[in-house]
GROMACS .gro file of N, CA, C and O in nm:
model
  308
    1MET      N    1   3.962  -7.118  -4.185
    1MET     CA    2   3.975  -6.974  -4.181
    1MET      C    3   3.837  -6.912  -4.157
    1MET      O    4   3.739  -6.953  -4.217
    2LYS      N    5   3.831  -6.819  -4.069
    2LYS     CA    6   3.704  -6.756  -4.031
    2LYS      C    7   3.659  -6.654  -4.136
    2LYS      O    8   3.739  -6.602  -4.212
    3ASN      N    9   3.529  -6.628  -4.136
    3ASN     CA   10   3.471  -6.525  -4.222
    3ASN      C   11   3.478  -6.393  -4.144
    3ASN      O   12   3.381  -6.351  -4.081
    4ASP      N   13   3.594  -6.329  -4.151
    4ASP     CA   14   3.617  -6.206  -4.074
    4ASP      C   15   3.523  -6.093  -4.115
    4ASP      O   16   3.485  -6.011  -4.031
    5ASN      N   17   3.484  -6.087  -4.243
    5ASN     CA   18   3.394  -5.981  -4.288
    5ASN      C   19   3.257  -5.995  -4.223
    5ASN      O   20   3.197  -5.895  -4.181
    6LEU      N   21   3.206  -6.117  -4.216
    6LEU     CA   22   3.076  -6.139  -4.153
    6LEU      C   23   3.084  -6.108  -4.003
    6LEU      O   24   2.995  -6.042  -3.949
    7ILE      N   25   3.188  -6.153  -3.939
    7ILE     CA   26   3.205  -6.128  -3.796
    7ILE      C   27   3.211  -5.978  -3.768
    7ILE      O   28   3.141  -5.927  -3.680
    8LYS      N   29   3.292  -5.908  -3.844
    8LYS     CA   30   3.308  -5.763  -3.825
    8LYS      C   31   3.177  -5.689  -3.850
    8LYS      O   32   3.138  -5.602  -3.772
    9ALA      N   33   3.106  -5.725  -3.957
    9ALA     CA   34   2.980  -5.658  -3.990
    9ALA      C   35   2.876  -5.682  -3.880
    9ALA      O   36   2.802  -5.590  -3.842
   10ARG      N   37   2.870  -5.804  -3.829
   10ARG     CA   38   2.776  -5.835  -3.720
   10ARG      C   39   2.808  -5.755  -3.596
   10ARG      O   40   2.719  -5.694  -3.535
   11LYS      N   41   2.936  -5.751  -3.561
   11LYS     CA   42   2.976  -5.677  -3.440
   11LYS      C   43   2.957  -5.527  -3.458
   11LYS      O   44   2.921  -5.458  -3.362
   12ASN      N   45   2.978  -5.476  -3.580
   12ASN     CA   46   2.957  -5.333  -3.606
   12ASN      C   47   2.811  -5.293  -3.585
   12ASN      O   48   2.782  -5.178  -3.553
   13LYS      N   49   2.720  -5.388  -3.602
   13LYS     CA   50   2.577  -5.362  -3.578
   13LYS      C   51   2.541  -5.389  -3.433
   13LYS      O   52   2.424  -5.373  -3.393
   14GLY      N   53   2.638  -5.429  -3.352
   14GLY     CA   54   2.614  -5.453  -3.210
   14GLY      C   55   2.532  -5.578  -3.183
   14GLY      O   56   2.462  -5.585  -3.082
   15LEU      N   57   2.542  -5.675  -3.273
   15LEU     CA   58   2.464  -5.798  -3.258
   15LEU      C   59   2.552  -5.915  -3.215
   15LEU      O   60   2.664  -5.929  -3.261
   16THR      N   61   2.497  -5.998  -3.129
   16THR     CA   62   2.561  -6.125  -3.097
   16THR      C   63   2.520  -6.226  -3.204
   16THR      O   64   2.427  -6.202  -3.282
   17GLN      N   65   2.586  -6.340  -3.204
   17GLN     CA   66   2.545  -6.447  -3.296
   17GLN      C   67   2.400  -6.485  -3.270
   17GLN      O   68   2.322  -6.506  -3.363
   18GLU      N   69   2.364  -6.494  -3.145
   18GLU     CA   70   2.228  -6.532  -3.105
   18GLU      C   71   2.126  -6.430  -3.156
   18GLU      O   72   2.021  -6.466  -3.209
   19GLN      N   73   2.157  -6.302  -3.142
   19GLN     CA   74   2.065  -6.197  -3.186
   19GLN      C   75   2.046  -6.199  -3.338
   19GLN      O   76   1.934  -6.184  -3.387
   20LEU      N   77   2.155  -6.216  -3.411
   20LEU     CA   78   2.144  -6.224  -3.556
   20LEU      C   79   2.062  -6.345  -3.596
   20LEU      O   80   1.973  -6.336  -3.683
   21ALA      N   81   2.087  -6.457  -3.533
   21ALA     CA   82   2.011  -6.579  -3.562
   21ALA      C   83   1.862  -6.556  -3.539
   21ALA      O   84   1.779  -6.595  -3.623
   22LYS      N   85   1.825  -6.494  -3.429
   22LYS     CA   86   1.684  -6.468  -3.398
   22LYS      C   87   1.621  -6.377  -3.503
   22LYS      O   88   1.507  -6.399  -3.544
   23LYS      N   89   1.693  -6.275  -3.547
   23LYS     CA   90   1.641  -6.185  -3.650
   23LYS      C   91   1.615  -6.258  -3.781
   23LYS      O   92   1.530  -6.218  -3.860
   24LEU      N   93   1.689  -6.365  -3.803
   24LEU     CA   94   1.674  -6.444  -3.925
   24LEU      C   95   1.573  -6.558  -3.908
   24LEU      O   96   1.547  -6.632  -4.003
   25GLY      N   97   1.518  -6.573  -3.787
   25GLY     CA   98   1.420  -6.676  -3.762
   25GLY      C   99   1.477  -6.809  -3.717
   25GLY      O  100   1.406  -6.910  -3.714
   26TYR      N  101   1.604  -6.812  -3.682
   26TYR     CA  102   1.668  -6.934  -3.632
   26TYR      C  103   1.649  -6.940  -3.481
   26TYR      O  104   1.644  -6.838  -3.413
   27LYS      N  105   1.644  -7.061  -3.425
   27LYS     CA  106   1.622  -7.078  -3.282
   27LYS      C  107   1.748  -7.055  -3.200
   27LYS      O  108   1.741  -7.013  -3.085
   28GLY      N  109   1.864  -7.083  -3.257
   28GLY     CA  110   1.989  -7.068  -3.184
   28GLY      C  111   2.098  -7.012  -3.273
   28GLY      O  112   2.077  -6.989  -3.392
   29LYS      N  113   2.214  -6.995  -3.215
   29LYS     CA  114   2.325  -6.929  -3.284
   29LYS      C  115   2.409  -7.022  -3.370
   29LYS      O  116   2.501  -6.977  -3.438
   30GLN      N  117   2.381  -7.153  -3.371
   30GLN     CA  118   2.469  -7.249  -3.436
   30GLN      C  119   2.491  -7.221  -3.585
   30GLN      O  120   2.603  -7.230  -3.634
   31SER      N  121   2.386  -7.185  -3.657
   31SER     CA  122   2.402  -7.156  -3.800
   31SER      C  123   2.495  -7.037  -3.821
   31SER      O  124   2.583  -7.041  -3.907
   32VAL      N  125   2.474  -6.931  -3.744
   32VAL     CA  126   2.560  -6.812  -3.756
   32VAL      C  127   2.704  -6.849  -3.724
   32VAL      O  128   2.796  -6.809  -3.796
   33ALA      N  129   2.725  -6.927  -3.620
   33ALA     CA  130   2.860  -6.971  -3.584
   33ALA      C  131   2.922  -7.051  -3.698
   33ALA      O  132   3.039  -7.032  -3.731
   34ASN      N  133   2.845  -7.138  -3.760
   34ASN     CA  134   2.896  -7.217  -3.873
   34ASN      C  135   2.932  -7.130  -3.992
   34ASN      O  136   3.032  -7.154  -4.059
   35TRP      N  137   2.852  -7.028  -4.021
   35TRP     CA  138   2.884  -6.937  -4.132
   35TRP      C  139   3.011  -6.858  -4.100
   35TRP      O  140   3.096  -6.840  -4.185
   36GLU      N  141   3.021  -6.811  -3.975
   36GLU     CA  142   3.138  -6.732  -3.937
   36GLU      C  143   3.265  -6.816  -3.935
   36GLU      O  144   3.374  -6.764  -3.959
   37ASN      N  145   3.254  -6.944  -3.908
   37ASN     CA  146   3.370  -7.033  -3.906
   37ASN      C  147   3.394  -7.099  -4.041
   37ASN      O  148   3.483  -7.184  -4.053
   38ASN      N  149   3.314  -7.061  -4.142
   38ASN     CA  150   3.326  -7.114  -4.278
   38ASN      C  151   3.307  -7.265  -4.286
   38ASN      O  152   3.361  -7.331  -4.373
   39HIS      N  153   3.226  -7.321  -4.193
   39HIS     CA  154   3.193  -7.463  -4.201
   39HIS      C  155   3.089  -7.486  -4.310
   39HIS      O  156   3.092  -7.589  -4.377
   40ILE      N  157   2.996  -7.392  -4.322
   40ILE     CA  158   2.894  -7.395  -4.427
   40ILE      C  159   2.868  -7.253  -4.473
   40ILE      O  160   2.907  -7.157  -4.406
   41SER      N  161   2.801  -7.241  -4.585
   41SER     CA  162   2.756  -7.111  -4.635
   41SER      C  163   2.604  -7.107  -4.621
   41SER      O  164   2.538  -7.210  -4.632
   42PRO      N  165   2.549  -6.988  -4.601
   42PRO     CA  166   2.403  -6.980  -4.589
   42PRO      C  167   2.337  -6.998  -4.725
   42PRO      O  168   2.398  -6.974  -4.829
   43PRO      N  169   2.208  -7.037  -4.723
   43PRO     CA  170   2.133  -7.038  -4.848
   43PRO      C  171   2.126  -6.896  -4.905
   43PRO      O  172   2.132  -6.798  -4.829
   44LEU      N  173   2.112  -6.885  -5.034
   44LEU     CA  174   2.111  -6.754  -5.100
   44LEU      C  175   2.009  -6.660  -5.039
   44LEU      O  176   2.041  -6.544  -5.010
   45GLU      N  177   1.888  -6.706  -5.017
   45GLU     CA  178   1.784  -6.621  -4.960
   45GLU      C  179   1.826  -6.567  -4.823
   45GLU      O  180   1.806  -6.450  -4.792
   46THR      N  181   1.885  -6.651  -4.742
   46THR     CA  182   1.932  -6.609  -4.609
   46THR      C  183   2.048  -6.513  -4.621
   46THR      O  184   2.056  -6.413  -4.549
   47ALA      N  185   2.140  -6.538  -4.713
   47ALA     CA  186   2.255  -6.449  -4.734
   47ALA      C  187   2.207  -6.310  -4.773
   47ALA      O  188   2.263  -6.209  -4.728
   48ILE      N  189   2.104  -6.302  -4.855
   48ILE     CA  190   2.048  -6.173  -4.895
   48ILE      C  191   1.989  -6.102  -4.774
   48ILE      O  192   2.011  -5.982  -4.753
   49ARG      N  193   1.916  -6.176  -4.691
   49ARG     CA  194   1.858  -6.116  -4.570
   49ARG      C  195   1.967  -6.067  -4.475
   49ARG      O  196   1.956  -5.959  -4.416
   50ILE      N  197   2.075  -6.144  -4.462
   50ILE     CA  198   2.186  -6.103  -4.377
   50ILE      C  199   2.249  -5.975  -4.430
   50ILE      O  200   2.277  -5.882  -4.354
   51SER      N  201   2.269  -5.968  -4.560
   51SER     CA  202   2.331  -5.849  -4.618
   51SER      C  203   2.245  -5.725  -4.595
   51SER      O  204   2.297  -5.617  -4.570
   52HIS      N  205   2.112  -5.741  -4.599
   52HIS     CA  206   2.023  -5.628  -4.571
   52HIS      C  207   2.029  -5.588  -4.423
   52HIS      O  208   2.038  -5.469  -4.391
   53LEU      N  209   2.025  -5.688  -4.335
   53LEU     CA  210   2.028  -5.660  -4.191
   53LEU      C  211   2.158  -5.592  -4.150
   53LEU      O  212   2.158  -5.501  -4.067
   54LEU      N  213   2.269  -5.638  -4.208
   54LEU     CA  214   2.400  -5.584  -4.169
   54LEU      C  215   2.443  -5.467  -4.256
   54LEU      O  216   2.548  -5.407  -4.232
   55GLU      N  217   2.360  -5.437  -4.359
   55GLU     CA  218   2.388  -5.326  -4.450
   55GLU      C  219   2.525  -5.338  -4.515
   55GLU      O  220   2.603  -5.244  -4.518
   56GLU      N  221   2.552  -5.458  -4.565
   56GLU     CA  222   2.678  -5.486  -4.635
   56GLU      C  223   2.646  -5.561  -4.763
   56GLU      O  224   2.546  -5.632  -4.772
   57ASP      N  225   2.734  -5.549  -4.861
   57ASP     CA  226   2.718  -5.620  -4.986
   57ASP      C  227   2.734  -5.771  -4.963
   57ASP      O  228   2.822  -5.814  -4.889
   58ILE      N  229   2.650  -5.848  -5.029
   58ILE     CA  230   2.653  -5.993  -5.012
   58ILE      C  231   2.788  -6.052  -5.050
   58ILE      O  232   2.838  -6.142  -4.985
   59SER      N  233   2.851  -5.999  -5.154
   59SER     CA  234   2.981  -6.053  -5.194
   59SER      C  235   3.091  -6.015  -5.094
   59SER      O  236   3.188  -6.088  -5.078
   60PHE      N  237   3.075  -5.903  -5.024
   60PHE     CA  238   3.169  -5.866  -4.918
   60PHE      C  239   3.158  -5.965  -4.802
   60PHE      O  240   3.258  -6.009  -4.746
   61LEU      N  241   3.035  -6.004  -4.769
   61LEU     CA  242   3.012  -6.093  -4.656
   61LEU      C  243   3.047  -6.238  -4.685
   61LEU      O  244   3.100  -6.307  -4.598
   62PHE      N  245   3.018  -6.284  -4.807
   62PHE     CA  246   3.032  -6.427  -4.835
   62PHE      C  247   3.116  -6.459  -4.958
   62PHE      O  248   3.121  -6.574  -5.000
   63GLY      N  249   3.183  -6.361  -5.014
   63GLY     CA  250   3.255  -6.386  -5.138
   63GLY      C  251   3.152  -6.415  -5.245
   63GLY      O  252   3.049  -6.351  -5.251
   64HIS      N  253   3.177  -6.515  -5.325
   64HIS     CA  254   3.082  -6.550  -5.430
   64HIS      C  255   3.024  -6.689  -5.408
   64HIS      O  256   2.976  -6.752  -5.501
   65LYS      N  257   3.029  -6.735  -5.282
   65LYS     CA  258   2.980  -6.870  -5.253
   65LYS      C  259   2.867  -6.867  -5.152
   65LYS      O  260   2.887  -6.824  -5.038
   66VAL      N  261   2.751  -6.907  -5.196
   66VAL     CA  262   2.636  -6.929  -5.110
   66VAL      C  263   2.566  -7.053  -5.160
   66VAL      O  264   2.588  -7.097  -5.273
   67GLN      N  265   2.480  -7.110  -5.078
   67GLN     CA  266   2.405  -7.228  -5.120
   67GLN      C  267   2.277  -7.183  -5.189
   67GLN      O  268   2.217  -7.084  -5.150
   68ASP      N  269   2.234  -7.258  -5.291
   68ASP     CA  270   2.107  -7.223  -5.353
   68ASP      C  271   1.989  -7.281  -5.276
   68ASP      O  272   1.875  -7.248  -5.301
   69SER      N  273   2.015  -7.368  -5.178
   69SER     CA  274   1.913  -7.417  -5.086
   69SER      C  275   1.985  -7.476  -4.965
   69SER      O  276   2.105  -7.481  -4.960
   70HIS      N  277   1.908  -7.524  -4.868
   70HIS     CA  278   1.969  -7.584  -4.750
   70HIS      C  279   2.034  -7.719  -4.781
   70HIS      O  280   2.120  -7.764  -4.708
   71THR      N  281   1.993  -7.783  -4.888
   71THR     CA  282   2.040  -7.919  -4.913
   71THR      C  283   2.130  -7.934  -5.034
   71THR      O  284   2.184  -8.040  -5.058
   72LYS      N  285   2.148  -7.829  -5.109
   72LYS     CA  286   2.230  -7.838  -5.229
   72LYS      C  287   2.368  -7.780  -5.206
   72LYS      O  288   2.392  -7.707  -5.111
   73LYS      N  289   2.457  -7.809  -5.299
   73LYS     CA  290   2.595  -7.762  -5.288
   73LYS      C  291   2.605  -7.611  -5.309
   73LYS      O  292   2.509  -7.546  -5.353
   74ARG      N  293   2.719  -7.557  -5.280
   74ARG     CA  294   2.745  -7.414  -5.298
   74ARG      C  295   2.743  -7.380  -5.448
   74ARG      O  296   2.783  -7.459  -5.531
   75VAL      N  297   2.701  -7.258  -5.475
   75VAL     CA  298   2.700  -7.209  -5.612
   75VAL      C  299   2.767  -7.072  -5.616
   75VAL      O  300   2.772  -7.001  -5.517
   76VAL      N  301   2.818  -7.037  -5.731
   76VAL     CA  302   2.878  -6.906  -5.749
   76VAL      C  303   2.771  -6.811  -5.796
   76VAL      O  304   2.695  -6.841  -5.888
   77VAL      N  305   2.759  -6.696  -5.729
   77VAL     CA  306   2.659  -6.594  -5.768
   77VAL      C  307   2.728  -6.470  -5.817
   77VAL      O  308   2.840  -6.444  -5.789
   0.00000   0.00000   0.00000
């Protein structure tokens, strides 16, 4: 199931996956695509940056599941 809230918020800001990725310091759109397709969740720090960029609440964008780092499991915030 896709993360429709993240997709909608990104599109409402007029950003492509690639543009959002670049704003976050990523080289390509793959991470954004993975978050939008719910393959993975972003690290907490990145989720906070996304919520600021898209001007949406973090829990609206990701529910209560984000990673506490790139290598650890998801945590509830």
